[in-house]
Amino acid sequence: FNSLNHDMTLPEFKFIWYMEYSHRMWGRVVGLAYILPAAYFWHRGYLSRPLKGCVLALCGLVCFQGLLGWYMVKSGLEEKPDSYDIPRVSQYRLAAHLGSALVLYSASLWTGLSLLLPRHKLPETKQLLRLRQYAHGTTALIFLTALSGAFVAGLDAGLVYNSFPKMGERWIPDDLLAFTPVLRNIFENPTTVQFDHRILGIASVTAVTALYLFSRKIPLPQRTRMAVTSLLAVACLQ
């Protein structure tokens, strides 16, 4: 209020307060929705030994995610007497919080689908191995793109340029490497952060499209074919 939102009214403050409160409560509900059934299944002996390891790892990730969220919010409330920047959470902690959430979500989904859907026994051909490698590489690229989005959000980098595909009147902005040392630009220069996010987004869509086209050349089960097609559809929608 002292640094930025001088004209904020009490109802406006209540709105953002309830958004934050709902997010925290929802996170705690998610934790309970996971931990309580897991404890029940463990107690009743429904879990195999390997599955117990997965359950403990996911439980640890749930707790770590909450701790990381607190650590992130804390960075936006710290006094910075030497800084004239507007109050905001650390983009590094925001990216860590988002990355941890993506890992937790993916691991939960992978564990659940592994139990619900039996794994297809396919011949390990060279094409199938290459498809799996491409899929893993595409996954890593999408994950990196999402993390770069957290840096865009943390720095309000989306407000710097609002034209596409050019940034302003140029393909490559003049202030792309304005910070020193050069490495700082990747994480702290809003122009560079937005530029990187654009490039990674285009690369992700290209990789997903290439994965889909390559999969069309390989005889795959219906479920796998549906998954690849859905991936392309969601990438275009995104």
C-alpha positions as a Markdown table, in Angstrom:
| # | Residue | x | y | z |
|---|---|---|---|---|
| 1 | Phe | 0.0 | 0.0 | 0.0 |
| 2 | Asn | 2.8 | 2.4 | 0.9 |
| 3 | Ser | 4.9 | 1.5 | -2.2 |
| 4 | Leu | 2.3 | 0.9 | -5.0 |
| 5 | Asn | -1.4 | 0.7 | -4.3 |
| 6 | His | -2.1 | 4.0 | -2.6 |
| 7 | Asp | -5.7 | 4.2 | -3.9 |
| 8 | Met | -6.7 | 0.6 | -3.0 |
| 9 | Thr | -10.0 | 0.4 | -1.2 |
| 10 | Leu | -10.9 | -2.1 | 1.5 |
| 11 | Pro | -13.2 | -4.2 | -0.8 |
| 12 | Glu | -10.4 | -4.4 | -3.4 |
| 13 | Phe | -7.9 | -5.6 | -0.7 |
| 14 | Lys | -10.5 | -8.2 | 0.5 |
| 15 | Phe | -10.7 | -9.5 | -3.1 |
| 16 | Ile | -7.0 | -10.2 | -3.4 |
| 17 | Trp | -6.9 | -11.5 | 0.2 |
| 18 | Tyr | -9.7 | -14.0 | -0.5 |
| 19 | Met | -7.9 | -15.2 | -3.7 |
| 20 | Glu | -4.8 | -15.9 | -1.7 |
| 21 | Tyr | -6.7 | -17.4 | 1.2 |
| 22 | Ser | -8.7 | -19.7 | -1.2 |
| 23 | His | -5.4 | -20.8 | -2.9 |
| 24 | Arg | -3.9 | -21.8 | 0.5 |
| 25 | Met | -7.1 | -23.6 | 1.6 |
| 26 | Trp | -7.3 | -25.4 | -1.7 |
| 27 | Gly | -3.7 | -26.5 | -1.4 |
| 28 | Arg | -4.4 | -27.9 | 2.1 |
| 29 | Val | -7.5 | -29.7 | 0.8 |
| 30 | Val | -5.4 | -31.3 | -1.9 |
| 31 | Gly | -2.8 | -32.4 | 0.7 |
| 32 | Leu | -5.5 | -34.0 | 2.8 |
| 33 | Ala | -7.2 | -35.6 | -0.2 |
| 34 | Tyr | -3.9 | -37.3 | -0.9 |
| 35 | Ile | -2.5 | -38.1 | 2.5 |
| 36 | Leu | -5.6 | -39.4 | 4.2 |
| 37 | Pro | -6.5 | -42.0 | 1.6 |
| 38 | Ala | -2.8 | -43.0 | 1.3 |
| 39 | Ala | -2.6 | -43.6 | 5.0 |
| 40 | Tyr | -5.8 | -45.7 | 4.9 |
| 41 | Phe | -4.6 | -47.8 | 2.0 |
| 42 | Trp | -1.2 | -48.2 | 3.7 |
| 43 | His | -2.8 | -49.3 | 7.0 |
| 44 | Arg | -5.1 | -51.8 | 5.2 |
| 45 | Gly | -2.1 | -53.4 | 3.4 |
| 46 | Tyr | -3.3 | -52.5 | -0.1 |
| 47 | Leu | 0.1 | -51.1 | -1.2 |
| 48 | Ser | 2.9 | -53.1 | -2.6 |
| 49 | Arg | 6.5 | -52.3 | -1.5 |
| 50 | Pro | 7.4 | -50.4 | -4.7 |
| 51 | Leu | 4.1 | -48.5 | -4.4 |
| 52 | Lys | 4.8 | -47.5 | -0.8 |
| 53 | Gly | 8.0 | -45.8 | -2.1 |
| 54 | Cys | 5.9 | -43.9 | -4.6 |
| 55 | Val | 3.4 | -42.9 | -2.0 |
| 56 | Leu | 6.1 | -41.6 | 0.4 |
| 57 | Ala | 7.8 | -39.7 | -2.4 |
| 58 | Leu | 4.5 | -38.1 | -3.5 |
| 59 | Cys | 3.7 | -37.3 | 0.1 |
| 60 | Gly | 7.0 | -35.6 | 0.5 |
| 61 | Leu | 6.4 | -33.6 | -2.7 |
| 62 | Val | 3.0 | -32.4 | -1.4 |
| 63 | Cys | 4.6 | -31.1 | 1.9 |
| 64 | Phe | 7.5 | -29.6 | 0.0 |
| 65 | Gln | 5.1 | -27.8 | -2.4 |
| 66 | Gly | 3.4 | -26.1 | 0.6 |
| 67 | Leu | 6.7 | -25.1 | 2.1 |
| 68 | Leu | 7.9 | -23.7 | -1.2 |
| 69 | Gly | 4.7 | -21.7 | -1.6 |
| 70 | Trp | 5.3 | -20.1 | 1.8 |
| 71 | Tyr | 8.9 | -19.4 | 0.9 |
| 72 | Met | 7.8 | -17.8 | -2.3 |
| 73 | Val | 5.2 | -15.5 | -0.8 |
| 74 | Lys | 7.6 | -14.5 | 2.0 |
| 75 | Ser | 9.9 | -13.0 | -0.7 |
| 76 | Gly | 7.2 | -10.5 | -1.7 |
| 77 | Leu | 6.7 | -9.3 | 1.9 |
| 78 | Glu | 10.3 | -8.6 | 2.7 |
| 79 | Glu | 11.5 | -5.0 | 3.2 |
| 80 | Lys | 14.0 | -3.9 | 0.5 |
| 81 | Pro | 15.2 | -0.5 | 1.6 |
| 82 | Asp | 17.8 | -0.4 | -1.2 |
| 83 | Ser | 15.4 | -1.2 | -4.0 |
| 84 | Tyr | 13.0 | 1.2 | -5.8 |
| 85 | Asp | 11.2 | -1.7 | -7.6 |
| 86 | Ile | 7.6 | -2.4 | -6.9 |
| 87 | Pro | 6.9 | -5.2 | -4.4 |
| 88 | Arg | 6.8 | -8.6 | -6.0 |
| 89 | Val | 7.7 | -12.2 | -5.2 |
| 90 | Ser | 11.0 | -13.5 | -6.4 |
| 91 | Gln | 10.8 | -14.8 | -9.9 |
| 92 | Tyr | 13.2 | -17.6 | -9.0 |
| 93 | Arg | 11.0 | -18.8 | -6.1 |
| 94 | Leu | 7.9 | -18.5 | -8.3 |
| 95 | Ala | 9.5 | -20.7 | -11.0 |
| 96 | Ala | 10.6 | -23.2 | -8.3 |
| 97 | His | 7.0 | -23.3 | -6.9 |
| 98 | Leu | 5.5 | -23.8 | -10.4 |
| 99 | Gly | 8.2 | -26.4 | -11.3 |
| 100 | Ser | 7.5 | -28.4 | -8.1 |
| 101 | Ala | 3.8 | -28.3 | -8.8 |
| 102 | Leu | 4.3 | -29.6 | -12.3 |
| 103 | Val | 6.5 | -32.5 | -11.0 |
| 104 | Leu | 4.0 | -33.3 | -8.4 |
| 105 | Tyr | 1.1 | -33.3 | -10.8 |
| 106 | Ser | 3.0 | -35.3 | -13.4 |
| 107 | Ala | 4.2 | -37.9 | -10.9 |
| 108 | Ser | 0.7 | -38.3 | -9.5 |
| 109 | Leu | -0.8 | -38.7 | -12.9 |
| 110 | Trp | 1.9 | -41.2 | -14.0 |
| 111 | Thr | 1.4 | -43.3 | -10.8 |
| 112 | Gly | -2.4 | -43.3 | -11.2 |
| 113 | Leu | -2.4 | -44.2 | -14.9 |
| 114 | Ser | 0.2 | -46.9 | -14.3 |
| 115 | Leu | -2.2 | -48.6 | -11.9 |
| 116 | Leu | -5.4 | -48.1 | -13.9 |
| 117 | Leu | -4.1 | -48.9 | -17.4 |
| 118 | Pro | -1.9 | -52.0 | -18.0 |
| 119 | Arg | 1.2 | -51.2 | -20.0 |
| 120 | His | 1.2 | -52.3 | -23.6 |
| 121 | Lys | 3.8 | -54.9 | -24.5 |
| 122 | Leu | 5.2 | -53.7 | -27.8 |
| 123 | Pro | 8.2 | -54.9 | -29.7 |
| 124 | Glu | 11.2 | -52.7 | -28.9 |
| 125 | Thr | 11.8 | -51.5 | -32.5 |
| 126 | Lys | 14.2 | -48.8 | -33.4 |
| 127 | Gln | 11.3 | -46.5 | -34.4 |
| 128 | Leu | 9.5 | -47.1 | -31.1 |
| 129 | Leu | 12.7 | -46.3 | -29.1 |
| 130 | Arg | 13.2 | -43.1 | -31.1 |
| 131 | Leu | 9.6 | -42.1 | -30.5 |
| 132 | Arg | 10.1 | -42.6 | -26.8 |
| 133 | Gln | 13.2 | -40.5 | -26.8 |
| 134 | Tyr | 11.4 | -37.7 | -28.8 |
| 135 | Ala | 8.6 | -37.8 | -26.3 |
| 136 | His | 10.9 | -37.4 | -23.4 |
| 137 | Gly | 12.8 | -34.6 | -25.1 |
| 138 | Thr | 9.5 | -32.8 | -25.9 |
| 139 | Thr | 8.4 | -33.2 | -22.2 |
| 140 | Ala | 11.6 | -31.6 | -21.1 |
| 141 | Leu | 11.1 | -28.7 | -23.6 |
| 142 | Ile | 7.5 | -28.1 | -22.4 |
| 143 | Phe | 8.6 | -28.2 | -18.8 |
| 144 | Leu | 11.3 | -25.6 | -19.6 |
| 145 | Thr | 8.7 | -23.4 | -21.4 |
| 146 | Ala | 6.4 | -23.5 | -18.4 |
| 147 | Leu | 9.2 | -22.5 | -16.1 |
| 148 | Ser | 10.1 | -19.6 | -18.4 |
| 149 | Gly | 6.5 | -18.5 | -18.1 |
| 150 | Ala | 6.9 | -18.2 | -14.4 |
| 151 | Phe | 9.8 | -15.8 | -15.0 |
| 152 | Val | 7.5 | -13.8 | -17.3 |
| 153 | Ala | 4.9 | -13.6 | -14.6 |
| 154 | Gly | 7.4 | -12.8 | -11.8 |
| 155 | Leu | 8.9 | -9.9 | -13.7 |
| 156 | Asp | 5.7 | -8.7 | -15.4 |
| 157 | Ala | 7.6 | -9.3 | -18.6 |
| 158 | Gly | 4.4 | -9.7 | -20.5 |
| 159 | Leu | 3.8 | -6.0 | -20.3 |
| 160 | Val | 7.0 | -5.0 | -22.1 |
| 161 | Tyr | 6.0 | -6.0 | -25.7 |
| 162 | Asn | 2.5 | -6.8 | -26.8 |
| 163 | Ser | 3.1 | -7.4 | -30.6 |
| 164 | Phe | 3.8 | -10.7 | -32.3 |
| 165 | Pro | 5.7 | -12.1 | -34.0 |
| 166 | Lys | 7.9 | -9.0 | -33.8 |
| 167 | Met | 8.7 | -7.3 | -30.5 |
| 168 | Gly | 7.9 | -3.7 | -31.3 |
| 169 | Glu | 9.4 | -3.0 | -34.7 |
| 170 | Arg | 12.2 | -5.5 | -34.4 |
| 171 | Trp | 12.6 | -9.2 | -34.5 |
| 172 | Ile | 15.4 | -9.0 | -31.9 |
| 173 | Pro | 15.0 | -6.1 | -29.4 |
| 174 | Asp | 17.8 | -3.7 | -28.8 |
| 175 | Asp | 17.8 | -4.2 | -25.0 |
| 176 | Leu | 18.0 | -8.0 | -25.2 |
| 177 | Leu | 21.5 | -8.0 | -23.5 |
| 178 | Ala | 21.2 | -4.8 | -21.5 |
| 179 | Phe | 22.3 | -6.3 | -18.2 |
| 180 | Thr | 25.8 | -7.3 | -17.1 |
| 181 | Pro | 26.9 | -9.9 | -16.7 |
| 182 | Val | 25.2 | -11.4 | -19.8 |
| 183 | Leu | 23.8 | -14.4 | -17.9 |
| 184 | Arg | 21.6 | -12.1 | -15.7 |
| 185 | Asn | 19.6 | -11.2 | -18.8 |
| 186 | Ile | 18.1 | -14.7 | -19.0 |
| 187 | Phe | 16.6 | -14.5 | -15.5 |
| 188 | Glu | 16.2 | -10.8 | -14.7 |
| 189 | Asn | 15.8 | -8.7 | -17.9 |
| 190 | Pro | 12.1 | -8.6 | -18.7 |
| 191 | Thr | 12.8 | -8.2 | -22.5 |
| 192 | Thr | 15.0 | -11.2 | -22.6 |
| 193 | Val | 12.7 | -13.3 | -20.4 |
| 194 | Gln | 9.7 | -12.5 | -22.8 |
| 195 | Phe | 11.9 | -13.2 | -25.8 |
| 196 | Asp | 13.0 | -16.6 | -24.4 |
| 197 | His | 9.5 | -17.6 | -23.5 |
| 198 | Arg | 8.3 | -16.8 | -27.1 |
| 199 | Ile | 11.1 | -18.9 | -28.6 |
| 200 | Leu | 10.6 | -21.8 | -26.2 |
| 201 | Gly | 6.8 | -21.7 | -26.9 |
| 202 | Ile | 7.3 | -21.8 | -30.7 |
| 203 | Ala | 9.9 | -24.6 | -30.2 |
| 204 | Ser | 7.5 | -26.6 | -28.0 |
| 205 | Val | 4.6 | -26.4 | -30.6 |
| 206 | Thr | 7.1 | -27.4 | -33.3 |
| 207 | Ala | 8.4 | -30.3 | -31.3 |
| 208 | Val | 4.9 | -31.6 | -30.5 |
| 209 | Thr | 3.9 | -31.3 | -34.2 |
| 210 | Ala | 7.0 | -33.2 | -35.2 |
| 211 | Leu | 6.3 | -35.9 | -32.6 |
| 212 | Tyr | 2.8 | -36.3 | -33.9 |
| 213 | Leu | 3.9 | -36.6 | -37.6 |
| 214 | Phe | 6.6 | -39.1 | -36.6 |
| 215 | Ser | 4.1 | -41.2 | -34.6 |
| 216 | Arg | 1.9 | -41.5 | -37.7 |
| 217 | Lys | 4.6 | -43.6 | -39.4 |
| 218 | Ile | 4.6 | -46.2 | -36.6 |
| 219 | Pro | 1.9 | -48.8 | -35.9 |
| 220 | Leu | 0.7 | -47.8 | -32.3 |
| 221 | Pro | -2.1 | -48.9 | -30.1 |
| 222 | Gln | -5.3 | -46.9 | -30.1 |
| 223 | Arg | -4.6 | -45.5 | -26.7 |
| 224 | Thr | -1.2 | -44.2 | -27.6 |
| 225 | Arg | -2.5 | -42.8 | -30.9 |
| 226 | Met | -5.2 | -40.9 | -28.9 |
| 227 | Ala | -2.6 | -39.6 | -26.5 |
| 228 | Val | -0.4 | -38.2 | -29.2 |
| 229 | Thr | -3.3 | -36.6 | -31.0 |
| 230 | Ser | -4.6 | -35.0 | -27.8 |
| 231 | Leu | -1.1 | -33.6 | -27.1 |
| 232 | Leu | -1.1 | -31.9 | -30.5 |
| 233 | Ala | -4.6 | -30.5 | -29.9 |
| 234 | Val | -3.8 | -29.1 | -26.5 |
| 235 | Ala | -0.5 | -27.6 | -27.8 |
| 236 | Cys | -2.4 | -25.7 | -30.5 |
| 237 | Leu | -5.0 | -24.6 | -28.0 |
| 238 | Gln | -2.3 | -23.4 | -25.6 |
